[in-house]
Amino acid sequence: MRGQDGSTIDLDALPASGRWVLSIVAAFLAEYTFEGRRQLAAATAHPDPYRRAELLTDTLIWLDYVLRLDLLDPPDVPTR
């Protein structure tokens, strides 16, 4: 994957939330819809509502970063 400036992004260096979102996006873009849906279902089935809200927030932030929308900046520190 490449950053907005064209540099290569080390996916292993991203926080877990970034790797998770990019993994789901990549699955859908590669037309592996079963895998993308499986990962989404696992996140929505998390028993802790706080963690589900955190996943949703992280997802919005990382999708904003990936799609270059004008929302919040990506997180500066890794999340749990």
CSV table of C-alpha atoms in Angstrom, one decimal:
chain,number,residue,atom,x,y,z
A,1,MET,CA,0.0,0.0,0.0
A,2,ARG,CA,1.2,3.5,-0.7
A,3,GLY,CA,0.6,6.7,1.3
A,4,GLN,CA,-0.8,9.9,-0.1
A,5,ASP,CA,2.7,11.1,-0.9
A,6,GLY,CA,3.5,7.9,-2.9
A,7,SER,CA,5.7,6.3,-0.2
A,8,THR,CA,5.3,2.7,0.7
A,9,ILE,CA,3.4,2.1,4.0
A,10,ASP,CA,4.5,-0.7,6.2
A,11,LEU,CA,1.2,-2.4,7.2
A,12,ASP,CA,2.8,-4.1,10.1
A,13,ALA,CA,3.7,-0.7,11.6
A,14,LEU,CA,0.1,0.4,11.6
A,15,PRO,CA,-2.0,0.2,14.7
A,16,ALA,CA,-4.4,-2.8,14.9
A,17,SER,CA,-7.3,-0.6,13.9
A,18,GLY,CA,-5.6,0.5,10.8
A,19,ARG,CA,-4.6,-3.0,9.8
A,20,TRP,CA,-8.2,-4.2,10.5
A,21,VAL,CA,-9.9,-1.6,8.3
A,22,LEU,CA,-7.4,-2.0,5.5
A,23,SER,CA,-7.8,-5.7,5.6
A,24,ILE,CA,-11.6,-5.4,5.2
A,25,VAL,CA,-11.3,-2.8,2.5
A,26,ALA,CA,-8.8,-5.0,0.6
A,27,ALA,CA,-11.0,-8.0,0.9
A,28,PHE,CA,-14.0,-6.2,-0.6
A,29,LEU,CA,-11.8,-4.6,-3.4
A,30,ALA,CA,-10.4,-8.0,-4.3
A,31,GLU,CA,-14.0,-9.3,-4.4
A,32,TYR,CA,-13.5,-11.6,-1.4
A,33,THR,CA,-16.8,-10.5,-0.1
A,34,PHE,CA,-17.2,-13.6,2.2
A,35,GLU,CA,-14.0,-12.7,4.0
A,36,GLY,CA,-14.9,-9.0,4.3
A,37,ARG,CA,-18.3,-9.9,5.7
A,38,ARG,CA,-16.8,-12.4,8.1
A,39,GLN,CA,-14.5,-9.8,9.5
A,40,LEU,CA,-17.3,-7.2,9.8
A,41,ALA,CA,-19.5,-9.7,11.5
A,42,ALA,CA,-16.8,-10.6,14.0
A,43,ALA,CA,-16.5,-6.9,14.9
A,44,THR,CA,-20.2,-6.3,15.3
A,45,ALA,CA,-20.6,-9.4,17.4
A,46,HIS,CA,-18.1,-8.2,20.0
A,47,PRO,CA,-19.7,-8.5,23.4
A,48,ASP,CA,-18.4,-5.2,24.8
A,49,PRO,CA,-20.5,-2.2,23.5
A,50,TYR,CA,-17.6,0.2,24.3
A,51,ARG,CA,-15.2,-1.9,22.1
A,52,ARG,CA,-17.8,-1.9,19.3
A,53,ALA,CA,-18.1,1.9,19.5
A,54,GLU,CA,-14.3,2.1,19.5
A,55,LEU,CA,-14.1,-0.1,16.4
A,56,LEU,CA,-16.7,2.0,14.6
A,57,THR,CA,-14.8,5.2,15.5
A,58,ASP,CA,-11.5,3.8,14.4
A,59,THR,CA,-13.1,2.6,11.2
A,60,LEU,CA,-14.4,6.0,10.3
A,61,ILE,CA,-11.1,7.7,11.0
A,62,TRP,CA,-9.1,5.2,9.0
A,63,LEU,CA,-11.6,5.2,6.1
A,64,ASP,CA,-11.3,9.0,6.0
A,65,TYR,CA,-7.5,8.6,5.8
A,66,VAL,CA,-7.6,6.0,3.1
A,67,LEU,CA,-10.2,7.8,1.0
A,68,ARG,CA,-8.7,11.3,1.7
A,69,LEU,CA,-12.0,12.8,2.9
A,70,ASP,CA,-12.1,16.0,5.0
A,71,LEU,CA,-12.8,14.6,8.5
A,72,LEU,CA,-10.5,14.1,11.5
A,73,ASP,CA,-6.8,13.3,11.1
A,74,PRO,CA,-5.8,9.6,11.6
A,75,PRO,CA,-4.9,8.6,15.1
A,76,ASP,CA,-1.3,9.5,16.2
A,77,VAL,CA,-1.1,6.6,18.7
A,78,PRO,CA,-2.1,3.0,18.3
A,79,THR,CA,-5.4,2.0,19.9
A,80,ARG,CA,-6.0,-1.2,21.8
